[in-house]
Coordinates of C-alpha atoms in Angstrom, one line a residue:
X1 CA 8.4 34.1 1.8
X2 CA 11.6 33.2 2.9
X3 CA 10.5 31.9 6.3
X4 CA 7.4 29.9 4.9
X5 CA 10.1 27.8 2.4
X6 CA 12.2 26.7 5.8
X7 CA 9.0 26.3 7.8
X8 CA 7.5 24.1 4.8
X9 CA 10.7 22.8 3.3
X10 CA 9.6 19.0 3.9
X11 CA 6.3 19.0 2.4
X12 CA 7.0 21.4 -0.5
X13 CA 10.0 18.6 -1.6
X14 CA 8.1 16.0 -0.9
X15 CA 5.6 17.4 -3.1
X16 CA 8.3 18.3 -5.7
X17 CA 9.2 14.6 -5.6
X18 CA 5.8 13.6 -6.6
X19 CA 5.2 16.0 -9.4
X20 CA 8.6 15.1 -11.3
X21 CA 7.6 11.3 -10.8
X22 CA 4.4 11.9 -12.6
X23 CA 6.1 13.6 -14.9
X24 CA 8.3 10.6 -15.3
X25 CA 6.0 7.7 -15.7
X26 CA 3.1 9.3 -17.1
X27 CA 3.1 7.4 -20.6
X28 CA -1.1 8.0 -20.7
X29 CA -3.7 4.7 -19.7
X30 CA -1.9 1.5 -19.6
X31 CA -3.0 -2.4 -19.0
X32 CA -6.3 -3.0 -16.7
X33 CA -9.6 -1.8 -17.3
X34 CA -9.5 1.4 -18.2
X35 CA -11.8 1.4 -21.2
X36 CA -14.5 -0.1 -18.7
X37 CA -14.6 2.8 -16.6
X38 CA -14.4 5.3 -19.7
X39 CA -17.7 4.0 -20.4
X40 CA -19.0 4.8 -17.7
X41 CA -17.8 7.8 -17.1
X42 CA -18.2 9.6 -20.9
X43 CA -21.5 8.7 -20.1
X44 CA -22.2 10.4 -17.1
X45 CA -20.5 13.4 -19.0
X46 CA -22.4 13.3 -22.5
X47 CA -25.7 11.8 -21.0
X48 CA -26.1 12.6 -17.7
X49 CA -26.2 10.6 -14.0
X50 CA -25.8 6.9 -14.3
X51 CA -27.1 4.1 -12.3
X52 CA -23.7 1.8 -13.6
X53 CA -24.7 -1.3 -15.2
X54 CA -21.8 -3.7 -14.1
X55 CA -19.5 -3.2 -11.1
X56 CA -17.1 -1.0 -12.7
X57 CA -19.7 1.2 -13.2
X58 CA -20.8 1.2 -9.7
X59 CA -17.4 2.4 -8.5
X60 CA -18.1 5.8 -8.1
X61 CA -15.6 7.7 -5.9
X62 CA -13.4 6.1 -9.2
X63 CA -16.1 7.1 -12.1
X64 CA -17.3 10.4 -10.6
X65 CA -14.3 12.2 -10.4
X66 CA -13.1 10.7 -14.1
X67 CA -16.7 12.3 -15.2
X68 CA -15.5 15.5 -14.1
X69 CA -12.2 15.7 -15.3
X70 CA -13.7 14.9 -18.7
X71 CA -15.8 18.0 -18.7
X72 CA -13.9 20.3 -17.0
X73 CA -10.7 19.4 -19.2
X74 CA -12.1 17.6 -22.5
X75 CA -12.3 14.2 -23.4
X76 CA -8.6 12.9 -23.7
X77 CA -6.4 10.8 -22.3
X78 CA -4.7 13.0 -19.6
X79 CA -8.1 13.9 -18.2
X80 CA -8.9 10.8 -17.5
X81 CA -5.7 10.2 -15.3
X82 CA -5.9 13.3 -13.6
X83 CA -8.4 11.7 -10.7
X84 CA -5.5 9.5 -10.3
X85 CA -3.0 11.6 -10.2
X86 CA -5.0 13.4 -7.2
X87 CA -5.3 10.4 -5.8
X88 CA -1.6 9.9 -5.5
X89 CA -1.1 13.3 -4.7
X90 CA -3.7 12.4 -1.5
X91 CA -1.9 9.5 -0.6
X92 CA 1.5 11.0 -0.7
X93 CA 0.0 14.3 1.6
X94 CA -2.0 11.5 4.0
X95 CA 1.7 9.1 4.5
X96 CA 3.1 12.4 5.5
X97 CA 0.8 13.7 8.0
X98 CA 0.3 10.7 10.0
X99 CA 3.9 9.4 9.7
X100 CA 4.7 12.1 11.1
X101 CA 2.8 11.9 13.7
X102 CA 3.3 8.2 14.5
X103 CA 6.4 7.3 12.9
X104 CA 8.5 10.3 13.2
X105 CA 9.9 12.6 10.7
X106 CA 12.7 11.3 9.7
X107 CA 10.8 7.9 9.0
X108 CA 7.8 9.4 7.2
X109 CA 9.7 12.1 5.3
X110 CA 11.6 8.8 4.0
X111 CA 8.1 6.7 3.6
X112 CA 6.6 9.1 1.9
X113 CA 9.5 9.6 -0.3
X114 CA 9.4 6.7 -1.6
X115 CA 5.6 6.0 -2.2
X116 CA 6.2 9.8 -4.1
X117 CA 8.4 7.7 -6.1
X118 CA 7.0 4.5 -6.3
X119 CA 6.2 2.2 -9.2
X120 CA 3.7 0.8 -7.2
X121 CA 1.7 3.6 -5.7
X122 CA 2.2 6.3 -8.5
X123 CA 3.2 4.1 -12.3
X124 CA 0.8 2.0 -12.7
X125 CA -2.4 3.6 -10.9
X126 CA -1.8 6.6 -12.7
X127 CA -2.5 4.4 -15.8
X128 CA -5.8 4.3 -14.6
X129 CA -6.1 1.5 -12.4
X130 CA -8.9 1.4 -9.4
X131 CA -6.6 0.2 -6.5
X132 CA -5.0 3.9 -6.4
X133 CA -7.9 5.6 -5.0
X134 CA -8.7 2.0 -3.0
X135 CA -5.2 2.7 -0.9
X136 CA -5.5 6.0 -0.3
X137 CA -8.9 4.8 1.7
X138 CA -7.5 1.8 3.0
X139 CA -4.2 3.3 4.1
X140 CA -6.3 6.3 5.6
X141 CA -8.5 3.7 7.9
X142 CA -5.5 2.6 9.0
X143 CA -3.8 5.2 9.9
X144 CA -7.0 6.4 11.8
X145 CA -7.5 3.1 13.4
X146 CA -3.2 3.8 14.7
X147 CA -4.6 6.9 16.4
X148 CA -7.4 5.1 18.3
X149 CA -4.6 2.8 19.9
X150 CA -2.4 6.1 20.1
X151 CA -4.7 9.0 21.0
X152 CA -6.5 9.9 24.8
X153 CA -9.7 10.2 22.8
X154 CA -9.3 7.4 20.6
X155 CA -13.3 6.7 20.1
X156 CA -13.7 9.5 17.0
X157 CA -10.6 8.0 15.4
X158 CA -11.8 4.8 15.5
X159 CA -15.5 5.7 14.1
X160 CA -13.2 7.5 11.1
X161 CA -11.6 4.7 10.7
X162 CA -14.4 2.7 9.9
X163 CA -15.6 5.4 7.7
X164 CA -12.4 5.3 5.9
X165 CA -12.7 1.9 5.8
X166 CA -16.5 2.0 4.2
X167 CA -15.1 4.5 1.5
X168 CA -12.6 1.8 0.2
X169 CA -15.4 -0.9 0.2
X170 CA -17.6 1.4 -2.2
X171 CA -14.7 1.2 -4.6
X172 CA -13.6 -2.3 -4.3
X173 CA -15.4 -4.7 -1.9
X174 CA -12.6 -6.7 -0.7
X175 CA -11.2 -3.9 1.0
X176 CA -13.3 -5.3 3.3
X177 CA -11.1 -7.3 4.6
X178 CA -9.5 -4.6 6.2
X179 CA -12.3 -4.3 8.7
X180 CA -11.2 -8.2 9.5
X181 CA -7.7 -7.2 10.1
X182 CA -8.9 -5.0 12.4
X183 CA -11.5 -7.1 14.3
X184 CA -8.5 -9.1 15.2
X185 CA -6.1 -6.6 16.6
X186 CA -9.5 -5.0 18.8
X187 CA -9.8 -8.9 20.0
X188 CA -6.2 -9.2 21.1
X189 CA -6.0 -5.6 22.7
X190 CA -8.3 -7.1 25.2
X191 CA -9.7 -4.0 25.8
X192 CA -13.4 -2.7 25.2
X193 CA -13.9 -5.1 22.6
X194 CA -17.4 -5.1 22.3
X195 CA -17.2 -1.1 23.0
X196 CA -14.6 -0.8 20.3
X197 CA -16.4 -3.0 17.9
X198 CA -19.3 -1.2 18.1
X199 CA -18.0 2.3 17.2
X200 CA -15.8 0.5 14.4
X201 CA -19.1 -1.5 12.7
X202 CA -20.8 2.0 12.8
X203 CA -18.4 3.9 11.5
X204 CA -18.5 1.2 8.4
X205 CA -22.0 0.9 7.7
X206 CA -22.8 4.1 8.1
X207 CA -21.3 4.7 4.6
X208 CA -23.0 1.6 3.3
X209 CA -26.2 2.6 4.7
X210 CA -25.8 5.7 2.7
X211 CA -24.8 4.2 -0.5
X212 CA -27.8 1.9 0.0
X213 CA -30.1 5.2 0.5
X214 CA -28.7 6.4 -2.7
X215 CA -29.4 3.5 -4.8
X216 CA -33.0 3.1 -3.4
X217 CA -33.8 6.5 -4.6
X218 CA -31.9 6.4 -7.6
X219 CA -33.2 2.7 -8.9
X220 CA -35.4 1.8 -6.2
X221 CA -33.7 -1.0 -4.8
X222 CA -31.7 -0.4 -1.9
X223 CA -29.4 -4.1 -2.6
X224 CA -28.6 -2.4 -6.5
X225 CA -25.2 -2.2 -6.3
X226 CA -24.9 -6.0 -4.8
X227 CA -27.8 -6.9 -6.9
X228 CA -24.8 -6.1 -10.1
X229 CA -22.1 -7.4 -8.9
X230 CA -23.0 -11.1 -8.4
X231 CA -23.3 -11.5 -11.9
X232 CA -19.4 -10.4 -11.4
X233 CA -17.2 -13.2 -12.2
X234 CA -13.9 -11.9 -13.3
X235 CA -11.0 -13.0 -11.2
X236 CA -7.2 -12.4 -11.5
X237 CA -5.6 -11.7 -14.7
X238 CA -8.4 -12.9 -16.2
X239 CA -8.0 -16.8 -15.2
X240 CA -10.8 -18.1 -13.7
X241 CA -8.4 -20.6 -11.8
X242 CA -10.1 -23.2 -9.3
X243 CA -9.5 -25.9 -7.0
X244 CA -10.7 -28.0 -9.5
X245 CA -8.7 -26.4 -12.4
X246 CA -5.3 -26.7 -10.8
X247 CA -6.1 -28.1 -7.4
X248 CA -5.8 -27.6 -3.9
X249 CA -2.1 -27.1 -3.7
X250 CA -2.2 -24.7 -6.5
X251 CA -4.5 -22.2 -4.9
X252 CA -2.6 -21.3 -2.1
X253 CA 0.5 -21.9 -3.7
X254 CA -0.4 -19.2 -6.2
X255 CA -0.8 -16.2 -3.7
X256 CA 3.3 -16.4 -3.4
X257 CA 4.1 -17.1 -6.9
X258 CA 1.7 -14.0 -8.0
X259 CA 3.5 -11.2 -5.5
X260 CA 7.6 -13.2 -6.1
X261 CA 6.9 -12.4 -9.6
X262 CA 5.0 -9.0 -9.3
X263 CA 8.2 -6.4 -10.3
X264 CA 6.6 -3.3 -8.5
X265 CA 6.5 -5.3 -4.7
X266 CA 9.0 -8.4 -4.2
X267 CA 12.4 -6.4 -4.9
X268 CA 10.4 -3.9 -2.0
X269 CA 10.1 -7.2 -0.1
X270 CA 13.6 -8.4 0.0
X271 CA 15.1 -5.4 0.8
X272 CA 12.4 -4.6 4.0
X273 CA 13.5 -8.2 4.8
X274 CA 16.9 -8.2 4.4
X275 CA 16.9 -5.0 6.4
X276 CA 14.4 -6.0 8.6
X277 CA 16.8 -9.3 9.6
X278 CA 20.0 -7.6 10.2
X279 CA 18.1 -4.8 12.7
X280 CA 16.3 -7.8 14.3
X281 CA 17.3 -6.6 18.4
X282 CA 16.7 -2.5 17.8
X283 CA 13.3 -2.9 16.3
X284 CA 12.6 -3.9 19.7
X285 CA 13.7 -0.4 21.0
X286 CA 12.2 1.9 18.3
X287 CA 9.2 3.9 19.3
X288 CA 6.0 3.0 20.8
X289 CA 4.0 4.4 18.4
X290 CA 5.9 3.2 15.5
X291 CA 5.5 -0.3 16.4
X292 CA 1.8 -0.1 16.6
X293 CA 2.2 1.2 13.1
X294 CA 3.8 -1.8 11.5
X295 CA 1.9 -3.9 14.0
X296 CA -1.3 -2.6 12.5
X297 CA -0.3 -2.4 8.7
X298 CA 1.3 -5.8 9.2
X299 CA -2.2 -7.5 10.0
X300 CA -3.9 -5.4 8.2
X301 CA -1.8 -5.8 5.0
X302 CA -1.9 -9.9 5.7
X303 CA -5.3 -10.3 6.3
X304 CA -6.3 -8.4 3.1
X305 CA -3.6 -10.3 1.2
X306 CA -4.9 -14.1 2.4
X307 CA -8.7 -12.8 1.9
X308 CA -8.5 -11.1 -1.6
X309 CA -6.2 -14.8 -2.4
X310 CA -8.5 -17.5 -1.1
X311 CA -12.1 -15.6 -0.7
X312 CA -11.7 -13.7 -4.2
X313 CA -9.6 -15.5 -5.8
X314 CA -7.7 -12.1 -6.8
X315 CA -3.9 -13.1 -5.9
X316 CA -1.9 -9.9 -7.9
X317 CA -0.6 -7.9 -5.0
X318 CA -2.2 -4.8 -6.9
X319 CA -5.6 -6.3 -5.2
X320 CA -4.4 -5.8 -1.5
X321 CA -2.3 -3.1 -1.9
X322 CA -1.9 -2.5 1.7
X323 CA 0.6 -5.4 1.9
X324 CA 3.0 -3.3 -0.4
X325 CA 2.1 0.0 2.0
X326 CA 3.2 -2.1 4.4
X327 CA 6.2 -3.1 3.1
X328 CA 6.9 0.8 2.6
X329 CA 6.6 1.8 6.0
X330 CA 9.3 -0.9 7.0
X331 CA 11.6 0.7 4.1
X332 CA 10.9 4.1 5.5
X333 CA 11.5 3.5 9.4
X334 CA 14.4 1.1 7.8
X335 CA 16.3 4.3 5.9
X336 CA 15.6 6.3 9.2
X337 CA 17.3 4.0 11.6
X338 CA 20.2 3.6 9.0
X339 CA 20.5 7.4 8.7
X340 CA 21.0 7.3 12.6
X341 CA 23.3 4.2 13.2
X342 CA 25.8 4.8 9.7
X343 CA 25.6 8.4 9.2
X344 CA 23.7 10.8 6.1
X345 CA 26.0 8.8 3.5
X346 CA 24.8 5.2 4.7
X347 CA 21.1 6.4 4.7
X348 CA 21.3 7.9 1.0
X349 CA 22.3 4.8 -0.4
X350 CA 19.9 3.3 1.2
X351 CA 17.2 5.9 0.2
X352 CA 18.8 5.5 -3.2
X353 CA 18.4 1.9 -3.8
X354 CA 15.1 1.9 -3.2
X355 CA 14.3 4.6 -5.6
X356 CA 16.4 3.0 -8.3
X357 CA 14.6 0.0 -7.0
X358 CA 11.3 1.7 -8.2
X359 CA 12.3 3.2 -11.4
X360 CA 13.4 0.4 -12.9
X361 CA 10.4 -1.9 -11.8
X362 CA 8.4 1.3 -13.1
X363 CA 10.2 0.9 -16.7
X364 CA 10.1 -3.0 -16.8
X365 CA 6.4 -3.3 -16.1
X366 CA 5.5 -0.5 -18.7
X367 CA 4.5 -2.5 -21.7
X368 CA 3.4 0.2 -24.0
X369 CA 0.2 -1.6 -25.1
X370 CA -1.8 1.4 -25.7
X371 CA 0.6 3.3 -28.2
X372 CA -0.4 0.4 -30.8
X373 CA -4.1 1.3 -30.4
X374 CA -2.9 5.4 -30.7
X375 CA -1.7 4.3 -33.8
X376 CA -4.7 2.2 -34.9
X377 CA -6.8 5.4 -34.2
X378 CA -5.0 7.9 -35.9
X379 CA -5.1 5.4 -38.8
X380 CA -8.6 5.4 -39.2
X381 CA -9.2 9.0 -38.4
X382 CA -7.9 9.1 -41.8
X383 CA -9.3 5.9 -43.3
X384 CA -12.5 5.8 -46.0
X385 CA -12.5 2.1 -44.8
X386 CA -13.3 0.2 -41.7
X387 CA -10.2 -1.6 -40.4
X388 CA -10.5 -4.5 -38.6
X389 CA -8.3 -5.9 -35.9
X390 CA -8.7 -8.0 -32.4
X391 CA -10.5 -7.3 -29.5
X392 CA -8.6 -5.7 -27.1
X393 CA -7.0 -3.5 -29.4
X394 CA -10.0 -2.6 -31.2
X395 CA -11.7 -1.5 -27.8
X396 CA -8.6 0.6 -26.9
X397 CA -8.6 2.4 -30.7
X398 CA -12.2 3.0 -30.3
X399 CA -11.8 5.5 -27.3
X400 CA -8.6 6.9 -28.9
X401 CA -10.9 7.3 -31.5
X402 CA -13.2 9.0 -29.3
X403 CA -10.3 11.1 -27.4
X404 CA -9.3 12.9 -30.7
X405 CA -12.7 13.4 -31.7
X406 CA -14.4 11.1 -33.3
X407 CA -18.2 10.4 -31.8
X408 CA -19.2 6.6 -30.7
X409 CA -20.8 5.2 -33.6
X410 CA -18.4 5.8 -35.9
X411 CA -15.5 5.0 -33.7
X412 CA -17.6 1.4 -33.2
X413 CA -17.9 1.8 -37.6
X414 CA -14.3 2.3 -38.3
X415 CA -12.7 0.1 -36.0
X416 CA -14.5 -3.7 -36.0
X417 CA -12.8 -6.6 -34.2
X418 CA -13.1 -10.1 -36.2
X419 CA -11.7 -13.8 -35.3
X420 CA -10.1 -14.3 -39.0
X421 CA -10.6 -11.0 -41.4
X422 CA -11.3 -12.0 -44.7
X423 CA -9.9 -11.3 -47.8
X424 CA -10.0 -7.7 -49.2
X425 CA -10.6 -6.0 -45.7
X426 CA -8.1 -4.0 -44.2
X427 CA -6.3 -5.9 -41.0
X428 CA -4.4 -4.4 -38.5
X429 CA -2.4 -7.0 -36.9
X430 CA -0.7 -6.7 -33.6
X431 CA 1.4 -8.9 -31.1
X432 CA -2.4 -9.6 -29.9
X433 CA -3.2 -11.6 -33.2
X434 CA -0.1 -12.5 -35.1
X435 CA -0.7 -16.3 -34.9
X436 CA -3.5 -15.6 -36.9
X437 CA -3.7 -16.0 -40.7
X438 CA -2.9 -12.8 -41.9
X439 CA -1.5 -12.9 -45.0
X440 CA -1.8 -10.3 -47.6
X441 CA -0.2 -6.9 -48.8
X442 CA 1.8 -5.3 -45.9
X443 CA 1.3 -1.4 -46.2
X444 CA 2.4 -0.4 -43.3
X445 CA 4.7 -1.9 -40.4
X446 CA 5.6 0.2 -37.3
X447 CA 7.1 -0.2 -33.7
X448 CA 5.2 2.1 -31.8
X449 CA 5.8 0.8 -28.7
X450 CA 8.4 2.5 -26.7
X451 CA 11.7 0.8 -25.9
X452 CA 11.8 -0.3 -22.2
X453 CA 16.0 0.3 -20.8
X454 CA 15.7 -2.5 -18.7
X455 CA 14.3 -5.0 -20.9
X456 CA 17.1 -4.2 -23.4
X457 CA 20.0 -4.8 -20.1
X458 CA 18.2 -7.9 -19.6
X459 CA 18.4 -8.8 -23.4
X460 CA 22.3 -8.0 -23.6
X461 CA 23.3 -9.0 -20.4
X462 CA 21.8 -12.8 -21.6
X463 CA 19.8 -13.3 -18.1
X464 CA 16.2 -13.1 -19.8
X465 CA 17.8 -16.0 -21.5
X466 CA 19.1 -17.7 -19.0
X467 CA 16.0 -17.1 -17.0
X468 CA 14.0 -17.8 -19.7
X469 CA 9.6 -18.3 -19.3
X470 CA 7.7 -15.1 -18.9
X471 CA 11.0 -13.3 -18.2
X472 CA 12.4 -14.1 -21.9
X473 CA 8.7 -13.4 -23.3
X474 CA 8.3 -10.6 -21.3
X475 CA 11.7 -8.6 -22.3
X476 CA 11.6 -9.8 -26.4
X477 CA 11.1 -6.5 -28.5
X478 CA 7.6 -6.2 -29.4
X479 CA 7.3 -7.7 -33.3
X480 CA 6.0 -4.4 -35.9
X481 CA 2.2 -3.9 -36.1
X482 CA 1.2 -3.7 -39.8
X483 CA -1.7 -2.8 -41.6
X484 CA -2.5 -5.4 -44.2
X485 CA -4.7 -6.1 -47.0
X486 CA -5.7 -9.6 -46.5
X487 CA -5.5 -11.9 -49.4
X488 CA -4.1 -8.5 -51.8
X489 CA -0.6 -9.5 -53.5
X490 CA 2.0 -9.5 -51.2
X491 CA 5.3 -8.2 -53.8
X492 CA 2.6 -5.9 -55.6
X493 CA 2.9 -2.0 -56.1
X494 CA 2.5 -0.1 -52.7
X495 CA 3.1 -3.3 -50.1
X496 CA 6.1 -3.5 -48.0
X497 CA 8.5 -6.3 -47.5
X498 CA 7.0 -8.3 -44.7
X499 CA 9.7 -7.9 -41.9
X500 CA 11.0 -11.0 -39.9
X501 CA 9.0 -10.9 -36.4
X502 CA 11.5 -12.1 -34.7
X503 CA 13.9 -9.0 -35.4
X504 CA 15.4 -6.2 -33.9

């Protein structure tokens, strides 16, 4: 026993690491679409196989698995995070293995310490978002794609690559683009291009072929799952922002300001940057291999980043998350070479400013949306009435409803979302609607939102004011949700005082 702990001592930490950051930042589903792929996936559970009917739907290696989980562990919450908490659990185990293989092990013990860790890679997927099992296939291809510039027999590491590179596509199709980024490094290797290109382009439509085989048998028509996602027209953050909306100049301008504002990547960026600058004459002496490995996430992680900008009009860095990967390995090989030049002490700082660097970017992004429609849910568990409320929140409550046992139709019954309530109907107003005329007998007001540490700093330090914009909006406490009678006498017996939304 004692021998396997020394022989495994790196992996089994590195895996400690990982469990105690779920552990940390699991705060159940968070902002995205999550309720589009419980859909989805309750119904594959409750009903049955599922052709998908929209292109969350069709994402399978994201649906399947959440299907599963659902009916191997109930229908709740945790369940349907556990695919992506596997999926982080791959990544982490993948970044090891071939870092240490191409990078070293002091570099990808210190890589894959900090995706373990990261805001980036573990937070916010693990809120169910679709880009964690994305980089897990996208990182893999490239990986695969380093050992067929690395390896003597570099032609079944390529064709995997372009498998790998397939399986992201089924779950997002501008991971495409990472097939691009390749094409262009096979070009300037000026060697066996057409050869090379060949075994890559199989290797990727091989899995499309199969997907294609699926659907025909399944619905018939081969061109199903493209068939459903032209009607697709959702684009980042849910702005449908064109050249003719804000211009030329504002498209590409927006790529930068989405990732210098995105907390889980730029403060990742400076410091690979910074470090990158002040190392600028050894990187030219590190390892052979490790250079093809930043040479190869580096166009990759550009490539995808300029495509999913300008060709998909998707500029959040969570939609090419192989630019942050890439920012990773630099932080990794970065912490190694620091280690080596400064001494142990020089490289735990290091080590520890990036992981401070991630838990606070995990805490500040962590808006805590989804405990006001836990609330909501538990509310009309116990309500004879239907309550009404927005949109969003109402479609959140509705599968809280459903997690804690309440069937569909009387989740959809209970919970209704309205553009004004009228009078008499109970309201449940949240940040989401409180410009809205709600006015009435307050019989309830709670905060159930979690306090985020470094929005408070920010508060009583005075830079979210001195900032100001999104960064003051962003870092106010969130105002009390209430349950309201609309139009019912607001001093009469039973109604609370309204409380100022503006306070503490």
């Amino acid at each position: 026993m004692t021998d396997f702990l020394v022989k495994y001592r790196a992996p089994l930490l590195l895996a400690l690491i990982y469990v105690l950051a779920v552990a940390i930042y699991w705060h159940g589903a968070g902002p995205g679409d999550a309720e589009q792929y419980y859909r989805t996936a309750l119904a594959w559970a409750n009903d049955g196989p599922q052709l998908g009917k929209d292109h969350w739907g069709l994402r399978q290696l994201f649906v399947l698995p959440m299907a599963a989980a659902f009916t191997l562990l109930g229908q709740n919450e945790f369940a349907a995070t556990v695919p992506n908490i596997l999926y982080g659990a791959a990544l982490v185990a993948l970044t090891w293995h071939f870092g240490r293989r191409f990078m070293g092990q002091s570099s990808a013990f210190a890589l894959t310490a900090f995706v373990a860790l990261s805001a980036f890679f573990v937070a916010r997927p693990i809120e169910v978002d679709v880009y964690g099992p994305e980089i897990v296939f996208s990182a893999m291809s490239c990986w695969l794609f380093v050992g067929s510039q690395l390896e003597r027999h570099w032609r079944p590491w390529l064709a995997a690559a372009g498998i790998a590179a397939g399986l992201a596509f089924t779950i997002r199709e501008q991971a495409a683009a990472v097939g691009i980024g390749f094409g262009f490094l096979i070009l300037s290797s000026r060697r066996q291009i057409i050869e090379r290109g060949a075994i890559l382009a199989a290797g990727f439509l091989s899995v499309i072929a199969a997907e294609m085989v699926a659907y025909w048998i399944a619905s018939g028509d081969p061109l199903y799952r493209y068939l459903t996602d032209l009607n697709h027209t959702k684009v980042s953050s849910g702005k449908a922002a064109t050249v003719e909306q804000i211009g030329l100049w504002g498209v590409f301008i927006r790529a930068f300001k989405d990732f210098l504002t995105f907390p889980n990547s730029v403060p990742f960026a400076a410091i690979a940057a910074a470090g990158a600058f002040y190392f600028r004459r050894d990187i030219s002496k590190w390892p052979h291999a490790l250079k093809r490995t930043l040479i190869v996430f580096a166009v990759s992680g550009a490539v995808t980043a300029a495509i999913s900008s300008y060709a998909f009009n998707l500029s959040m860095p969570r939609y090419y998350p192989l630019l942050t990967y890439f920012i990773f390995i630099v932080l990794g090989a970065l912490c190694a070479e620091i280690y080596a030049r400064f001494g142990r002490l020089a490289g735990w700082a290091f080590a520890l400013l990036v992981i401070a660097g991630n838990i606070a970017a995990a805490d500040f992004s962590r808006y805590n949306e989804y405990a006001e429609a836990r609330l909501l849910a538990n509310l009309a568990m116990k309500s004879d009435e239907t309550i009404y409320t927005d949109g969003a929140t109402a479609l959140r409550a509705r599968y809280e409803m459903i997690f804690l046992g309440a069937d569909r139709n009387s989740a959809a019954s209970k919970i209704v979302s309205v553009p004004q309530p009228e009078e008499g109907v109970l309201y449940y107003r949240t940040w989401e609607n409180r410009a809205k005329n709600t006015s009435g007998c307050v019989l309830l007001a709670e905060r159930p939102r979690a306090p985020n540490w470094t929005h408070w700093l920010l508060r009583v330090t005075g830079f979210s004011s001195i900032v100001g914009g999104d960064i003051k909006r962003v870092t106010e406490p969130p105002v009390p949700v209430e349950l309201i009678r609309i139009g019912g006498d607001e001093n009469g017996p039973g109604c609370l005082t309204k409380p100022n939304p503006n306070s503490n």
